[in-house]
mmCIF file of C-alpha atoms in Angstrom:
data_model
loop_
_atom_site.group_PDB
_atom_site.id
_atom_site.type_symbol
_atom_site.label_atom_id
_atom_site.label_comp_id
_atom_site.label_asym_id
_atom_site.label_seq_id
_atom_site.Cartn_x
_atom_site.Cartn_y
_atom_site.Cartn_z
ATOM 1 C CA UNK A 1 10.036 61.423 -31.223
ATOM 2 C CA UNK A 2 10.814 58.113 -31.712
ATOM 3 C CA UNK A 3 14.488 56.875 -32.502
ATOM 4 C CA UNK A 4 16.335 54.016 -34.365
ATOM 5 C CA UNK A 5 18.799 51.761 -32.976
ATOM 6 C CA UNK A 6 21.163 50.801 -36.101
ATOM 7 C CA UNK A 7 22.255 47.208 -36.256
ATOM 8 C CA UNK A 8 25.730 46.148 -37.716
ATOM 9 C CA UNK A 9 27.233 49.453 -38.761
ATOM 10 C CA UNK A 10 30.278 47.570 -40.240
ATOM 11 C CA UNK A 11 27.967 45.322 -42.473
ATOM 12 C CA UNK A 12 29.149 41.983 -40.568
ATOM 13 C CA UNK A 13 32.924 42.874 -41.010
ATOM 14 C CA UNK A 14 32.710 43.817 -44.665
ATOM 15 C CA UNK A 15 33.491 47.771 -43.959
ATOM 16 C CA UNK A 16 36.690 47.262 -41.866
ATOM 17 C CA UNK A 17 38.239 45.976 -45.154
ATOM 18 C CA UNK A 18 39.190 42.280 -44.114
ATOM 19 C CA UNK A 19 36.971 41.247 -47.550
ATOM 20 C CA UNK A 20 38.860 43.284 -49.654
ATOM 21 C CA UNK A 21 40.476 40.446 -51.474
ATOM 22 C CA UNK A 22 37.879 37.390 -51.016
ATOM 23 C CA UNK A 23 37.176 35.616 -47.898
ATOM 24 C CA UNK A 24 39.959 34.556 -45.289
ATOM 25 C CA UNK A 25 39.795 31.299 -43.553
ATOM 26 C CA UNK A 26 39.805 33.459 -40.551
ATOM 27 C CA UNK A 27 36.918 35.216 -40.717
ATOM 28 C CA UNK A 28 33.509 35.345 -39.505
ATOM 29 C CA UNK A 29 32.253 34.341 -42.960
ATOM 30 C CA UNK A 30 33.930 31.272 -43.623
ATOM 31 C CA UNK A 31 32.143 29.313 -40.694
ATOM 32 C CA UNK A 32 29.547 26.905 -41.881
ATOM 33 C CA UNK A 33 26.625 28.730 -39.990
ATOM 34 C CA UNK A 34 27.447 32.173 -42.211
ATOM 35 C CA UNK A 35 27.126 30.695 -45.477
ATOM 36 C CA UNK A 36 25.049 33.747 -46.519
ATOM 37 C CA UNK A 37 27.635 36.410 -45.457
ATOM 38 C CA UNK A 38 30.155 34.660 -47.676
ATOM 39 C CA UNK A 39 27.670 34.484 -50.512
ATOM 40 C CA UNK A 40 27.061 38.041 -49.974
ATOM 41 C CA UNK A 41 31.020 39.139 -50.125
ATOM 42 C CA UNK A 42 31.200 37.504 -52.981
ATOM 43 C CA UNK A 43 28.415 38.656 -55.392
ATOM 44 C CA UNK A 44 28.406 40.858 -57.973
ATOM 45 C CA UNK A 45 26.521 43.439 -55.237
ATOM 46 C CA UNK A 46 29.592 42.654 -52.742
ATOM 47 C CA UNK A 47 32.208 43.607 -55.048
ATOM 48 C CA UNK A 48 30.060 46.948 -55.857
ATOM 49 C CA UNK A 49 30.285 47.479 -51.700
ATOM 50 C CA UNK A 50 34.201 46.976 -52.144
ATOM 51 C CA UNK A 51 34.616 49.545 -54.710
ATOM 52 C CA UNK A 52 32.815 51.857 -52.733
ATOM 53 C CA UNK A 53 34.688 51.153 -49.669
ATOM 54 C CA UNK A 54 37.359 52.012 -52.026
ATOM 55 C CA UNK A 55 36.105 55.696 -52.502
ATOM 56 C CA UNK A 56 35.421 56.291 -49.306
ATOM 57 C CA UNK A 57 39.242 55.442 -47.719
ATOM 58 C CA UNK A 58 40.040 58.899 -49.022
ATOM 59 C CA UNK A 59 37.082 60.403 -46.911
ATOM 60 C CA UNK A 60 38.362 58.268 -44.146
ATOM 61 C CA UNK A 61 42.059 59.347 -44.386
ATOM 62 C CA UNK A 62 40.993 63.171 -44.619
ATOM 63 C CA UNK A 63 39.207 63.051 -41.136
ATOM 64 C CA UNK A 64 42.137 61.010 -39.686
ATOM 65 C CA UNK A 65 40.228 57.884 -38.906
ATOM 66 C CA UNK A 66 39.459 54.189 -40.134
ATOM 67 C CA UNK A 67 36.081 53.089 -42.544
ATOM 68 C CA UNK A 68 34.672 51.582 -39.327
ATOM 69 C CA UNK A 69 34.920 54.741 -37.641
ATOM 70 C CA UNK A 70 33.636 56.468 -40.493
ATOM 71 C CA UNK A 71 30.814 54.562 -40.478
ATOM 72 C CA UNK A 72 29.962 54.378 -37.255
ATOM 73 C CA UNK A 73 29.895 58.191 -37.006
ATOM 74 C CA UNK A 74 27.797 58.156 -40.518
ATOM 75 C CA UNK A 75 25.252 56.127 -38.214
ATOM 76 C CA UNK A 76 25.346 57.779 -35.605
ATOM 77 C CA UNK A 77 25.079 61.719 -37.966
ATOM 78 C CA UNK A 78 21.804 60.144 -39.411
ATOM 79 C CA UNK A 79 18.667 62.142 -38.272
ATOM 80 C CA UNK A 80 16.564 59.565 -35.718
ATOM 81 C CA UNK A 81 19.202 57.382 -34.807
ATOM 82 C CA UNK A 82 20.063 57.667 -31.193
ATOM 83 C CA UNK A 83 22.188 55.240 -30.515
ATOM 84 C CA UNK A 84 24.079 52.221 -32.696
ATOM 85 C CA UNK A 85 25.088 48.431 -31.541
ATOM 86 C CA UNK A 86 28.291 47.752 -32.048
ATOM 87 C CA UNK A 87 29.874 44.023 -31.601
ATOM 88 C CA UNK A 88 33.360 43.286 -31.671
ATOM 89 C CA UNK A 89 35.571 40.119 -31.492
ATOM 90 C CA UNK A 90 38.291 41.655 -29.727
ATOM 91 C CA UNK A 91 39.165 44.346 -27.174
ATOM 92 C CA UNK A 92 40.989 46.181 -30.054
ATOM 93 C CA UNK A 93 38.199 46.500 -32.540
ATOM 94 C CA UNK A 94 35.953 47.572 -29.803
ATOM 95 C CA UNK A 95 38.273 50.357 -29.133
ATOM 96 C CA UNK A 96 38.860 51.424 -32.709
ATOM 97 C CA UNK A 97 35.107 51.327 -33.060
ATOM 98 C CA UNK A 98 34.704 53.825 -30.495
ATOM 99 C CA UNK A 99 36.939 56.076 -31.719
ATOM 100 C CA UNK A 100 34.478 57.540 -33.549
ATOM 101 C CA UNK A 101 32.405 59.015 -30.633
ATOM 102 C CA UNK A 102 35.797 59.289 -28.385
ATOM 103 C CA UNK A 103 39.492 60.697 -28.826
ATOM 104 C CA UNK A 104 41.770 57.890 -28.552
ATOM 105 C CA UNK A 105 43.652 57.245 -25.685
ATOM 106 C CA UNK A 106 47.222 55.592 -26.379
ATOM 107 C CA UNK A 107 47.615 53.902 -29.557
ATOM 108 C CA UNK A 108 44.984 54.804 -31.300
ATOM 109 C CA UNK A 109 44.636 55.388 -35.131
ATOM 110 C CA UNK A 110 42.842 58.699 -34.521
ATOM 111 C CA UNK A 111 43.644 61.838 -32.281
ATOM 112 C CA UNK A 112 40.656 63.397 -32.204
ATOM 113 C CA UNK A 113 36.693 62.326 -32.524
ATOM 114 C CA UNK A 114 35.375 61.855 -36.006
ATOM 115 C CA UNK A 115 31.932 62.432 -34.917
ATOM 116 C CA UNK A 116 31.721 66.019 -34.536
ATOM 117 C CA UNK A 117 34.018 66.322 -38.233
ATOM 118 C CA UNK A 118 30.524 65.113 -39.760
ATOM 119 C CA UNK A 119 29.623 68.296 -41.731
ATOM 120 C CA UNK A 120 26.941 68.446 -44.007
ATOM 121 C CA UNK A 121 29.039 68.669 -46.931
ATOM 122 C CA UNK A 122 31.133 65.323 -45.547
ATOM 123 C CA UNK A 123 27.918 63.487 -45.104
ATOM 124 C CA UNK A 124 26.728 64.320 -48.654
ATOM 125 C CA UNK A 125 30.040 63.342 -49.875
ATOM 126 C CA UNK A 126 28.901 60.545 -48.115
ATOM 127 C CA UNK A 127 25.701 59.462 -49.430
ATOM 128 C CA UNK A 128 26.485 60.450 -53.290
ATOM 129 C CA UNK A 129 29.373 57.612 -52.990
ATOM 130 C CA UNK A 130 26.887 55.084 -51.494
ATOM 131 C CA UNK A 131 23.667 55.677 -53.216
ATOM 132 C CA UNK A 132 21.617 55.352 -50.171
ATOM 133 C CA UNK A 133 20.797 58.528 -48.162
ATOM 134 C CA UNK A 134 18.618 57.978 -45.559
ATOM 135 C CA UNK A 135 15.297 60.357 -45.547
ATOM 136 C CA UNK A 136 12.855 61.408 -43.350
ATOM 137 C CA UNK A 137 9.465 61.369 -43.934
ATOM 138 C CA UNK A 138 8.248 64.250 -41.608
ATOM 139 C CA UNK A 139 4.219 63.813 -40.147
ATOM 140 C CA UNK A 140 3.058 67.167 -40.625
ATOM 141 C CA UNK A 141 -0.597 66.679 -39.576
ATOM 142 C CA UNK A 142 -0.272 67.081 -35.570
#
């Protein structure tokens, strides 16, 4: 009866793509202070998130939405999570963000939810690309 709040959905930036081709001066990871995102982007284990990212945009562009939107419905699909913290640097990304729990209104990249477009056969599309499927480990003993 308990649930899980999931932290970073977008992996500090690194799903909405910005990473793709190293680290840009812009970024969140090229201040001083995140030092270990940047490390992280550019590992050997960063570039095997990239190439997944990679298999996933064709997920993404069959459901009519973004990777961040994807994955923030992926979150939110997950059995015990009941709600997800998002953070944003702009208005915009906030907005895209939600599109995954919300049609857009005006200018969106999506014109419908993606939540409810997370079928069971879309999820386990899902979690064979990424490797990591969440389980549950059900108490039986009440």
């Amino acid at each position: 009866g308990v649930g899980a709040m999931t932290w970073s959905p977008l992996a500090c930036g690194i799903i909405s793509g910005k990473y793709g081709s190293g680290v840009p001066e812009s970024s969140r990871a090229a201040l001083k202070c995140y030092q270990w995102l940047k490390e992280k982007i550019i590992s050997e284990e960063g570039r095997k998130q990239q190439v997944k990212l990679k298999d996933l945009s064709p997920i993404a562009v069959r459901l009519g939405c973004t990777l961040p939107q994807l994955a923030v419905a992926w979150c939110l699909r997950n059995e015990g999570v009941s709600s997800v913290l998002l953070g944003s640097s702009n208005p915009e990304q906030l907005i895209e963000n939600l599109g995954a729990i919300q049609a857009s209104a005006g200018g969106g990249r999506t014109s419908t939810e993606v939540l409810p477009k997370m079928t069971s056969h879309i999820v386990n599309e899902i979690d064979n690309i990424l490797g990591n499927k969440p389980y549950s480990k059900k108490d039986y003993r009440s």
